[in-house]
Coordinates of C-alpha atoms in Angstrom, one line a residue:
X1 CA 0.0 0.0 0.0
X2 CA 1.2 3.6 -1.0
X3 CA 2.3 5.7 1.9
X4 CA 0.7 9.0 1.6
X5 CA 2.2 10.8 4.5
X6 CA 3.8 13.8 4.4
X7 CA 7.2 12.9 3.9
X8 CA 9.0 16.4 5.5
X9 CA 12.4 16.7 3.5
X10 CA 16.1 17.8 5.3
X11 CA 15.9 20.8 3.7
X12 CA 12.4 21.7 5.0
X13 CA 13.5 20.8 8.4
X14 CA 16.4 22.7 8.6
X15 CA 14.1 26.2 7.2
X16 CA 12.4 25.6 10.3
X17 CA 15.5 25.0 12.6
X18 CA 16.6 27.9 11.6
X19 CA 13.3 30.0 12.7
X20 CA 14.7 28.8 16.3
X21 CA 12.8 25.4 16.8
X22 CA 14.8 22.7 18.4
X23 CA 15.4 19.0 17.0
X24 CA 13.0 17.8 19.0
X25 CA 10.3 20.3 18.0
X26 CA 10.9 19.6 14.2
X27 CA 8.3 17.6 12.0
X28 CA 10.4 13.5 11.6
X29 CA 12.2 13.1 8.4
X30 CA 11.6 9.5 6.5
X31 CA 15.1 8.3 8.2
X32 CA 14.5 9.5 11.6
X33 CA 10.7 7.3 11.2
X34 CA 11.8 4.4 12.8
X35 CA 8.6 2.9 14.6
X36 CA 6.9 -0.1 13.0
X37 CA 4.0 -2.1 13.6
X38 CA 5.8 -4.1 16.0
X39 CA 7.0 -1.2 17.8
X40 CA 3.7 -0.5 18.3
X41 CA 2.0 -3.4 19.2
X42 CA 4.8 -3.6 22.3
X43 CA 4.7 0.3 23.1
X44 CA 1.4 0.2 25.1
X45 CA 1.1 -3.5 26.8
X46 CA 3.2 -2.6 29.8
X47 CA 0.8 0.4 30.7
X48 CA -2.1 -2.3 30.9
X49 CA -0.5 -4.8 32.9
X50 CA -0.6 -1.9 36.3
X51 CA -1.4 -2.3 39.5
X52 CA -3.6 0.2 39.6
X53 CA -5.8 -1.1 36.7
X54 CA -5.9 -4.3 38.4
X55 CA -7.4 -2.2 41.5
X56 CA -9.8 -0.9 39.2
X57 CA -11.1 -4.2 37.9
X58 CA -12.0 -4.7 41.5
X59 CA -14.1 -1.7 42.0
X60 CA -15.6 -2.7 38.9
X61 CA -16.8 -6.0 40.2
X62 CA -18.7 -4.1 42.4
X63 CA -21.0 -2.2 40.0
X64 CA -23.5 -5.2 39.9
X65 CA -22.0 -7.0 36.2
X66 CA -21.4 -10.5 36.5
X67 CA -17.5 -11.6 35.6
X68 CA -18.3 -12.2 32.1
X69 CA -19.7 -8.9 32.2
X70 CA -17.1 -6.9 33.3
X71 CA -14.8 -8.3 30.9
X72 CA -16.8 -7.7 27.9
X73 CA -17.0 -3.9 29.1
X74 CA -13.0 -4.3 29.3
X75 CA -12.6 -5.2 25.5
X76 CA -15.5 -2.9 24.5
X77 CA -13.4 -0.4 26.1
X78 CA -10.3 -1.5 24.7
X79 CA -11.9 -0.6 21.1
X80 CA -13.1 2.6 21.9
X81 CA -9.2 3.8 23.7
X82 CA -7.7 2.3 20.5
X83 CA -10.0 4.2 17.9
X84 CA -9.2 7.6 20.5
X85 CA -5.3 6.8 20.4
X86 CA -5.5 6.1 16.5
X87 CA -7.6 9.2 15.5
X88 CA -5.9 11.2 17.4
X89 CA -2.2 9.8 16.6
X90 CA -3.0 10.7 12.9
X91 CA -1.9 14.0 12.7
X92 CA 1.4 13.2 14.1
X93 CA 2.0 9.8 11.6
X94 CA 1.4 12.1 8.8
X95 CA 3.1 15.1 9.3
X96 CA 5.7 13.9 11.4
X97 CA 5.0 15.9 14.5
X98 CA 5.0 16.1 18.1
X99 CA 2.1 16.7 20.3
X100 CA 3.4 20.1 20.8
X101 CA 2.8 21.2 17.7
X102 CA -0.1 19.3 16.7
X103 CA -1.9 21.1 19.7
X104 CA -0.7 24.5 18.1
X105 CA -2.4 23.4 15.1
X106 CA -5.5 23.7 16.9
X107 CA -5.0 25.8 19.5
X108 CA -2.8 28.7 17.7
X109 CA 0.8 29.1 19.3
X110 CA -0.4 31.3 22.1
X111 CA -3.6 29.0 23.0
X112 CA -1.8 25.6 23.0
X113 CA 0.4 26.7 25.6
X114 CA -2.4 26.5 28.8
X115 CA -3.6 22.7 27.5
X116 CA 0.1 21.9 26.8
X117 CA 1.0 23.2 29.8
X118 CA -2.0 21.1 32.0
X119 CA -1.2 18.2 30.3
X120 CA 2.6 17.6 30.0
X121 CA 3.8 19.5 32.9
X122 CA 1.0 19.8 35.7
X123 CA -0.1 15.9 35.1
X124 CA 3.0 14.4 33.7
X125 CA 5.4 15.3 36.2
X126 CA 3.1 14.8 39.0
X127 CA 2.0 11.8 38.1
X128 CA 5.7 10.6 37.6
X129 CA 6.5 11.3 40.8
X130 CA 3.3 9.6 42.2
X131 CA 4.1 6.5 40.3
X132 CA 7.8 6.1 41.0
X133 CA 6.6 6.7 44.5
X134 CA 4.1 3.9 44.2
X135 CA 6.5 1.4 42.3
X136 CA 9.1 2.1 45.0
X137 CA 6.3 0.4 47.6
X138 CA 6.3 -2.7 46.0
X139 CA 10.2 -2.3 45.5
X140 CA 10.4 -2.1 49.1
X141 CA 8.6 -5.1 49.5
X142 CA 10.7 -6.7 47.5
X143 CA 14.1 -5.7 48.6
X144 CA 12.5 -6.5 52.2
X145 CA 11.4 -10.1 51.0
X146 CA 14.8 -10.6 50.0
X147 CA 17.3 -8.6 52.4
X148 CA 15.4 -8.4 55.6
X149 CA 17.7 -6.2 57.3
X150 CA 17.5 -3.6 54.7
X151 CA 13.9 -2.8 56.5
X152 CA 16.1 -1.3 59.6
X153 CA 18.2 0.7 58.0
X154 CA 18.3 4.2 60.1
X155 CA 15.8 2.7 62.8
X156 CA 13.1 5.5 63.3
X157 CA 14.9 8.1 61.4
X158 CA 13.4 9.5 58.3
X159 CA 13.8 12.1 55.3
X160 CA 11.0 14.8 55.6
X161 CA 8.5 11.9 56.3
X162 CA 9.6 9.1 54.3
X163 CA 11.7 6.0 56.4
X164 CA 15.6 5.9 55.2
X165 CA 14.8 2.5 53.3
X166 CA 11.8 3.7 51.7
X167 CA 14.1 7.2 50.3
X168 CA 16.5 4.3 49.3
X169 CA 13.9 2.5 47.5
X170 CA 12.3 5.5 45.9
X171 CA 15.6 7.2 44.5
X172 CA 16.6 3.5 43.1
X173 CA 13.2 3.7 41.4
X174 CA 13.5 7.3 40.4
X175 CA 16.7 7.1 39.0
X176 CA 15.7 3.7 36.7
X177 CA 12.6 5.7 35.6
X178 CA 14.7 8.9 34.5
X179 CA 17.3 6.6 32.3
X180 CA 14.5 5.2 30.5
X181 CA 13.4 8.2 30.1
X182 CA 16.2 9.4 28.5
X183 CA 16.9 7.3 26.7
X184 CA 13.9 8.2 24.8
X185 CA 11.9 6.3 21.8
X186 CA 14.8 3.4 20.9
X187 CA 15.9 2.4 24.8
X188 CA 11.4 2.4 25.2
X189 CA 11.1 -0.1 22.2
X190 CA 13.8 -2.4 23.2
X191 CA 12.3 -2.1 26.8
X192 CA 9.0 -2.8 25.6
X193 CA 10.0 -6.0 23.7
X194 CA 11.9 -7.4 26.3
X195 CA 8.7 -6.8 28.7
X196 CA 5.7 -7.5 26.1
X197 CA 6.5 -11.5 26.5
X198 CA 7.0 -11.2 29.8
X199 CA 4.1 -9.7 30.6
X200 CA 2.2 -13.1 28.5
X201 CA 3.9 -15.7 30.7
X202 CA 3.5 -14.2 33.9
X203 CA 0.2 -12.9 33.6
X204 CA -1.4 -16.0 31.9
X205 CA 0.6 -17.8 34.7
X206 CA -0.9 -15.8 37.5
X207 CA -4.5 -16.8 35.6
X208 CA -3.8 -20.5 35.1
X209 CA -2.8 -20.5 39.2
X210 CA -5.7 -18.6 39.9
X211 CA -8.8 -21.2 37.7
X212 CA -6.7 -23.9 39.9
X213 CA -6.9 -22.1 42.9
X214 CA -10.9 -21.6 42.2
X215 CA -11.8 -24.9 41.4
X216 CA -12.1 -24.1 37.5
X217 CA -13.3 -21.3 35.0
X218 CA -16.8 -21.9 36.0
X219 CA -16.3 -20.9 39.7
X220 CA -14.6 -17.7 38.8
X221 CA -17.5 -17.0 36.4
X222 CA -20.2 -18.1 38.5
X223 CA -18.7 -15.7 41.5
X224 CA -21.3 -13.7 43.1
X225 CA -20.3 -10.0 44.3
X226 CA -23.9 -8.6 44.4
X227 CA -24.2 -8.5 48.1
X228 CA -21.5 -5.9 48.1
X229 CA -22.5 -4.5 44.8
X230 CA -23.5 -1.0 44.2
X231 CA -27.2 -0.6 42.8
X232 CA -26.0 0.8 39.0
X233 CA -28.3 0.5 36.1
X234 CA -26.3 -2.8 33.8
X235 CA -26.0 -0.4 30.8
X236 CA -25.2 2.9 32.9
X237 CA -22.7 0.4 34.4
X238 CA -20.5 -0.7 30.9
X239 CA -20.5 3.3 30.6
X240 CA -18.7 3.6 33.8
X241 CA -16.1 1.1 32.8
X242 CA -15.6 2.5 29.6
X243 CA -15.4 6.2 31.0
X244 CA -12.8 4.9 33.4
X245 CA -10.5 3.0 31.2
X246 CA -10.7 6.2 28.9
X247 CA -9.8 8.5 31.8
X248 CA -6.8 6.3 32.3
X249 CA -5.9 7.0 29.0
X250 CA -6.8 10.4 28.7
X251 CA -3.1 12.1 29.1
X252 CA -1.3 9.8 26.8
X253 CA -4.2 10.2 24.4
X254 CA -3.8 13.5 23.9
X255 CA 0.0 13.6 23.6
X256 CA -0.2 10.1 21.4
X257 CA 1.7 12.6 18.6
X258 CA 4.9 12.4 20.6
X259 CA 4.5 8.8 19.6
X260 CA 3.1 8.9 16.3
X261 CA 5.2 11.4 14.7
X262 CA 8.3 8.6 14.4
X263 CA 5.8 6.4 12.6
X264 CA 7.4 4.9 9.2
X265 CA 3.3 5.4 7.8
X266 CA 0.3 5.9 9.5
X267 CA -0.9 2.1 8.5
X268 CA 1.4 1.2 10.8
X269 CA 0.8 3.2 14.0
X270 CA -3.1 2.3 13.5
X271 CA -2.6 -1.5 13.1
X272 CA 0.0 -1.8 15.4
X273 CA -1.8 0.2 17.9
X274 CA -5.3 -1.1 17.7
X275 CA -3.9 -5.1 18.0
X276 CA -1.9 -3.3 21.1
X277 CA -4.8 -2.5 22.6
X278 CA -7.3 -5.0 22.3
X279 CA -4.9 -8.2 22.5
X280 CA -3.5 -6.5 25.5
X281 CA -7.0 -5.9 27.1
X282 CA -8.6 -9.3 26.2
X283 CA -5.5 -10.9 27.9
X284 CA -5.6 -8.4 30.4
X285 CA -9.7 -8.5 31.3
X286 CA -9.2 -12.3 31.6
X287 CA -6.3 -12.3 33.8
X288 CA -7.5 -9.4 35.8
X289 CA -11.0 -10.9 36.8
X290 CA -9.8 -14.4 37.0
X291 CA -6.7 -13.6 39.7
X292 CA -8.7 -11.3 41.4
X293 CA -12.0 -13.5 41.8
X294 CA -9.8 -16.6 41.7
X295 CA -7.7 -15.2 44.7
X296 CA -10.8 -14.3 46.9
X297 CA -12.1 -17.8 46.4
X298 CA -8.8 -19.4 47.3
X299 CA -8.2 -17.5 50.4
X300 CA -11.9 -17.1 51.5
X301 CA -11.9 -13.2 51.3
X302 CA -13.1 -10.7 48.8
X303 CA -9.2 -9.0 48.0
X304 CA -9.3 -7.1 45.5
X305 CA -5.7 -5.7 45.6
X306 CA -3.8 -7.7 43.7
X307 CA -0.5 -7.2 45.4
X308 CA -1.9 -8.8 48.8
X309 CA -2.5 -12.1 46.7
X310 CA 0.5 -12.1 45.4
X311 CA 2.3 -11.9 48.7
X312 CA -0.1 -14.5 50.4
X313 CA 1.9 -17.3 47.8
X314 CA 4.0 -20.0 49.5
X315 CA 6.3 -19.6 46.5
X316 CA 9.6 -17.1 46.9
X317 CA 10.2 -17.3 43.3
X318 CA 6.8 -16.5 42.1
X319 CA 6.3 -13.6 44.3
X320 CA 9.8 -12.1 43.4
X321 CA 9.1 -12.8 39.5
X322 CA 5.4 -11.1 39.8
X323 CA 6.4 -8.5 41.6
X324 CA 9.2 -7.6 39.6
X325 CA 7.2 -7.6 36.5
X326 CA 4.9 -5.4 38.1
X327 CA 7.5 -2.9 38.7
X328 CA 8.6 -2.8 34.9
X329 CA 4.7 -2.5 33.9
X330 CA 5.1 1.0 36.1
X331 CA 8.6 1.7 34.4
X332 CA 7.0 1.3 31.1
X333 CA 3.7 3.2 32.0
X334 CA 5.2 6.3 33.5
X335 CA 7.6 6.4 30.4
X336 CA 4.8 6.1 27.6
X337 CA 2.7 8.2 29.6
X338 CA 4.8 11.2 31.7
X339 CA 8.2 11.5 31.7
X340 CA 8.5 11.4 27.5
X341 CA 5.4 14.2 27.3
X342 CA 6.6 15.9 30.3
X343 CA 10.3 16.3 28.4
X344 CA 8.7 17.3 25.0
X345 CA 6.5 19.9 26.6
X346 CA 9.4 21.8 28.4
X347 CA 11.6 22.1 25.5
X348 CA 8.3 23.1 23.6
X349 CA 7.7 25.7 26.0
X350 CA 11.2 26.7 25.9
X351 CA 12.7 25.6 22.5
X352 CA 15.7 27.8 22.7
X353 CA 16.6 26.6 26.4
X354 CA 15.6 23.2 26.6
X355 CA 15.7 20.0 24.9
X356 CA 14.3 16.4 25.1
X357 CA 17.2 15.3 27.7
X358 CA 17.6 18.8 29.2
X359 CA 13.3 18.3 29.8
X360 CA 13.3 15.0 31.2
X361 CA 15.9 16.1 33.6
X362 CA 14.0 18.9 34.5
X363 CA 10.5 16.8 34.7
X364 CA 12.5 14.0 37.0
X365 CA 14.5 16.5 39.1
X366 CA 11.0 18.5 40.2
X367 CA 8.9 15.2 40.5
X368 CA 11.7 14.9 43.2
X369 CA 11.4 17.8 45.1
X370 CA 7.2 17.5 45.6
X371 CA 8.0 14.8 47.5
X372 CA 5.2 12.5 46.1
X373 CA 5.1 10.6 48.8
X374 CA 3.6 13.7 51.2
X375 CA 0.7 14.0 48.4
X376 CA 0.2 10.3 48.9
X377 CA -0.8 11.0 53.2
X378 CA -4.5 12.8 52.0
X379 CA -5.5 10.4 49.0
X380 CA -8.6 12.5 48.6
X381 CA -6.4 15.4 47.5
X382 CA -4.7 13.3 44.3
X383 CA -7.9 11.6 43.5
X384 CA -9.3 15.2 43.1
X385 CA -6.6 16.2 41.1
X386 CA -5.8 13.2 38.5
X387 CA -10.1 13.6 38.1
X388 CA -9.7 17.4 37.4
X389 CA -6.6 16.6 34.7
X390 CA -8.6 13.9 33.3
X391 CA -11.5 15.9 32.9
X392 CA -9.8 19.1 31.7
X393 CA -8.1 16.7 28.8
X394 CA -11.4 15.1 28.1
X395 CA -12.5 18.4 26.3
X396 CA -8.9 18.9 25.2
X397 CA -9.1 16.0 22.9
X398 CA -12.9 16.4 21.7
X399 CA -11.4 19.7 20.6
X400 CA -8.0 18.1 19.1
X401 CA -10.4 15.4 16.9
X402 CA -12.9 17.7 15.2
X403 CA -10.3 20.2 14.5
X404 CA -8.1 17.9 12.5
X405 CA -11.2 15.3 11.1
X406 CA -14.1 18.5 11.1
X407 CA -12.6 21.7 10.4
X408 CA -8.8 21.1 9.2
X409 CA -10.0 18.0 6.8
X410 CA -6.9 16.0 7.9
X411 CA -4.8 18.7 6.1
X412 CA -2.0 20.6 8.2
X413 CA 0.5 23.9 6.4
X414 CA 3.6 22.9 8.0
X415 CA 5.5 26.3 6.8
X416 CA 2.8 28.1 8.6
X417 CA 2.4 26.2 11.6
X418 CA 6.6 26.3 12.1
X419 CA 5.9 30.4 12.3
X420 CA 8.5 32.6 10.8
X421 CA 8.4 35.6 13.1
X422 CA 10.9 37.6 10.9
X423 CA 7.3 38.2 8.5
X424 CA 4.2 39.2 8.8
X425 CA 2.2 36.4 10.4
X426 CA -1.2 38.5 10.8
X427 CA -2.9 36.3 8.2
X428 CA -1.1 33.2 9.6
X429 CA -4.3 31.1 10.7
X430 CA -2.0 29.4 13.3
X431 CA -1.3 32.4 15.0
X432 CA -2.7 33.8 18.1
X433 CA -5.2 32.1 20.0
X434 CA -7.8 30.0 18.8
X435 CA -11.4 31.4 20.6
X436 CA -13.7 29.1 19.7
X437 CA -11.2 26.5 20.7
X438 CA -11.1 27.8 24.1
X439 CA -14.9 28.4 23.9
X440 CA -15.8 24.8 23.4
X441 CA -12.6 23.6 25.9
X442 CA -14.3 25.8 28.7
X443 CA -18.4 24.8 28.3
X444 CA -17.2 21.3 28.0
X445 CA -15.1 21.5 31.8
X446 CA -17.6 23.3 33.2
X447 CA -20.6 20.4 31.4
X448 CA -18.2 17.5 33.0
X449 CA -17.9 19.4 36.5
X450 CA -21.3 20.0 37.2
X451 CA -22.1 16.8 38.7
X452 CA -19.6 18.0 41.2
X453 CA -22.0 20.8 42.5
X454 CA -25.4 19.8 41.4
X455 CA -26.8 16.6 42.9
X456 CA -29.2 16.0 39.7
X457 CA -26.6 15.6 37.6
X458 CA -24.3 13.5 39.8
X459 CA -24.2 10.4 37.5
X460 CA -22.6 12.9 35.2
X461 CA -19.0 12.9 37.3
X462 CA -19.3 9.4 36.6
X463 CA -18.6 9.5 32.5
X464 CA -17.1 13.2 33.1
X465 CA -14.7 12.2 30.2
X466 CA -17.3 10.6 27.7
X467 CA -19.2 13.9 28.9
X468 CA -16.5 16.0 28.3
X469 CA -15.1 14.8 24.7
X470 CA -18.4 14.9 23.3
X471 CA -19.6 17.9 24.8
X472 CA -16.6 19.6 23.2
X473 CA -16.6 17.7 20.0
X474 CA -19.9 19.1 19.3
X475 CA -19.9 22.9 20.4
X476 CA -16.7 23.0 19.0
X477 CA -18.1 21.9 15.5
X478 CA -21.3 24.2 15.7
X479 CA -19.2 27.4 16.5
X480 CA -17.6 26.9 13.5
X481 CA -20.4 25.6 11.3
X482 CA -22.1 28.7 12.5
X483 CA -19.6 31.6 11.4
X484 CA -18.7 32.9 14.4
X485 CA -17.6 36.7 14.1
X486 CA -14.3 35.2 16.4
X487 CA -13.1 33.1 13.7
X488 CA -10.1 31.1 14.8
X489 CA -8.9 30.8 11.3
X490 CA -8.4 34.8 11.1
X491 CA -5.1 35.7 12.9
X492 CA -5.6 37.0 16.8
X493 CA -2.6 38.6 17.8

């Protein structure tokens, strides 16, 4: 099949290096394409295989669906994360560019700077340092399983409220997360396909211990959770699910360009993608319910943390091997989806100052000094906070989708949108801020917050995202099919 992707040339690139861009703000040339469909069916399996999506499946075993239920609403939501990623992914497979600049594209250079900003600063690097802190738990509990006396090192002191072994423990895990990090797209693949097979064995492992552990596939599916079930309408219920998986996607789906844009065609970031996704997420709503369920039955209590199974096993060698691959599913997740945006937003933000490996320093060195683990003593305050990102990029990405499908007709000017500022730019349609951008961005938060403050629409905070996207999608469209006098097109300075 005939690529029809923008193929940027050297000389085109270096026009636009020298209008002050950096190398990592530039659109990919064909040689510097170097992800494949392999590359990315591998990219995203590790940020499946989480702890805290294994969590989730518990809480959604509560909602009232049967097993069987839960993990059709899994795969169902599988498809709809993959056509997100894909759609939105398209603009950088074709032109070759980061999610900086795609979001300029939308947002005009001025306007993509609050979004960018939300997204690969505010979430990215707080979330980083929320999940290195979290990975260095179960690092701990590693270490601890195997060098006891490590648990004693420094007695009672500690290192503004976190024990000497667990700021061991979380620098160790810091500083693996930061080299991945640097090493940027090639050390990620070659991480990825070490772990993607991994992940297979040990998960599918986990499940074949956990049907024996039940009795057989029929017990698991048979399990009954409706005593402690929540009274949820069934369909309202899938809705849920699928709201939550895409919130868990939300911030890697809107920066999916910084992934897309080393594409070798756009064929091959949407198969290899979508077969990511759903082959991950079958395996993954299988294994999920059945340890989960499967666990509870074999140790006669509803646990629903998967990390407490896995540390009930007689087995040393399994529980070392399981938790270790959980630790690389967090190394791969907080790559994918912080450190690598949090790094391409800084040096967009400050192209002449700071690059890719200048950002992720930046990113990894301040996720340090919030001292994650003094967010993680009020859990009420980061759940409020990771729901207000998600649903502020909810919006972001309705916007994103009908700007490049809707208005832009899949057709980016790349000389434009890499401004020269030495002309006159006033008729430049990328310039400025984009109003009705901003318009639809706003209505839509303040559509997916309302269930917040009014108790009628409550069971709207429970599809905020869903709520969000679409809410966008669809003022965002209308202001434009309607003429507005604001027209984004026409240059705001």
């Amino acid at each position: 099949m005939e690529n029809k992707d923008y193929q940027v040339s050297e000389e085109e690139a270096a026009r636009y290096r020298e209008r002050g861009y950096n190398e990592d703000m530039l659109p990919k040339t064909r040689e510097k394409r170097n992800m494949g469909t392999k590359n990315y069916f591998t990219l995203w399996m590790g940020s499946v295989h989480n702890i805290p999506n294994y969590t989730a499946v518990g809480g959604f075993l509560f909602l009232g669906l049967s097993p069987i239920n839960v993990m059709l609403a899994l795969i169902l939501s599988a498809f709809v994360v993959a056509l997100f990623m894909t759609m939105n992914g398209r603009a950088g497979s074709k032109y070759g560019i980061p999610f900086a600049i795609h979001l300029r594209s939308v947002y005009g250079d001025v306007g993509a700077k609050l979004p960018g900003f939300l997204r690969g600063c505010v979430a990215a690097i707080a979330w980083f340092g929320l999940q290195n802190y979290t990975g260095s738990l179960a690092l701990l509990v590693l270490i601890g399983k195997i060098w006891p006396e490590f648990l004693t090192l420094g007695g009672s002191a500690d290192f503004f409220g976190i024990s000497i072994p667990g700021l061991i423990a979380f620098t160790l895990f810091w500083l693996i997360n930061m080299l991945i990090g640097l090493g940027g797209g090639n050390i990620l693949n070659k991480f990825t396909a070490i772990l993607s097979p991994l992940i297979y064995l040990v998960f599918g492992g986990m499940a074949v211990w956990a049907i024996q552990a039940a009795g057989g596939i029929g017990e698991i599916l048979a399990f009954d959770t409706s005593g402690a079930a929540q009274s949820v309408n069934p369909i309202f219920a899938y809705f849920m699910i699928i709201n939550s998986v895409l919130a868990v996607w939300a911030a890697p789906g809107a920066s999916v360009s910084d992934f897309t844009q080393n594409a070798k065609s756009t064929r091959d970031q949407t198969i290899g993608q979508m077969a990511s996704l759903l082959v991950a997420y079958i395996i993954f709503a299988f294994s999920s319910a059945a340890i989960l369920i499967g666990g509870s039955i074999h140790y006669g209590i509803q646990e629903w943390n998967v990390l407490n199974i896995v540390e009930r096993w007689d087995s040393f060698p399994a529980v070392v091997i399981a938790m270790t691959v959980f630790l690389l599913t967090t190394i791969s997740t907080n790559a994918t989806g912080n450190i690598i945006p949090a790094a391409y937003q800084l040096s967009a933000l400050f192209p002449t100052k700071v690059n890719y490996k200048k950002g992720v320093i930046i990113a990894s060195l301040i996720s340090f000094m919030i001292m994650p683990w003094k967010l993680m003593e009020n859990a009420d305050s980061i759940f409020i906070f990771l729901n207000s990102i998600g649903a502020v990029l909810g919006p972001v990405a309705g916007v994103m989708i009908a700007h490049y499908f809707f208005i832009g007709k899949q057709t980016i000017c790349l000389d434009d949108l890499y401004i020269d500022r030495k002309k006159d730019n006033t008729k430049n349609s990328y310039r400025g801020l984009n109003r009705q951008a901003y318009t639809a961005t706003i209505l839509a938060l303040l559509i997916s917050f309302s269930g917040q403050f009014i108790p009628v629409l409550q069971a709207v905070s429970n599809v905020s995202w869903l709520v969000g996207f679409s809410c966008a999608f669809i003022i965002y469209v209308g202001l434009k099919k309607l003429g507005s006098e604001d027209n984004s097109e026409e240059a705001v300075n």
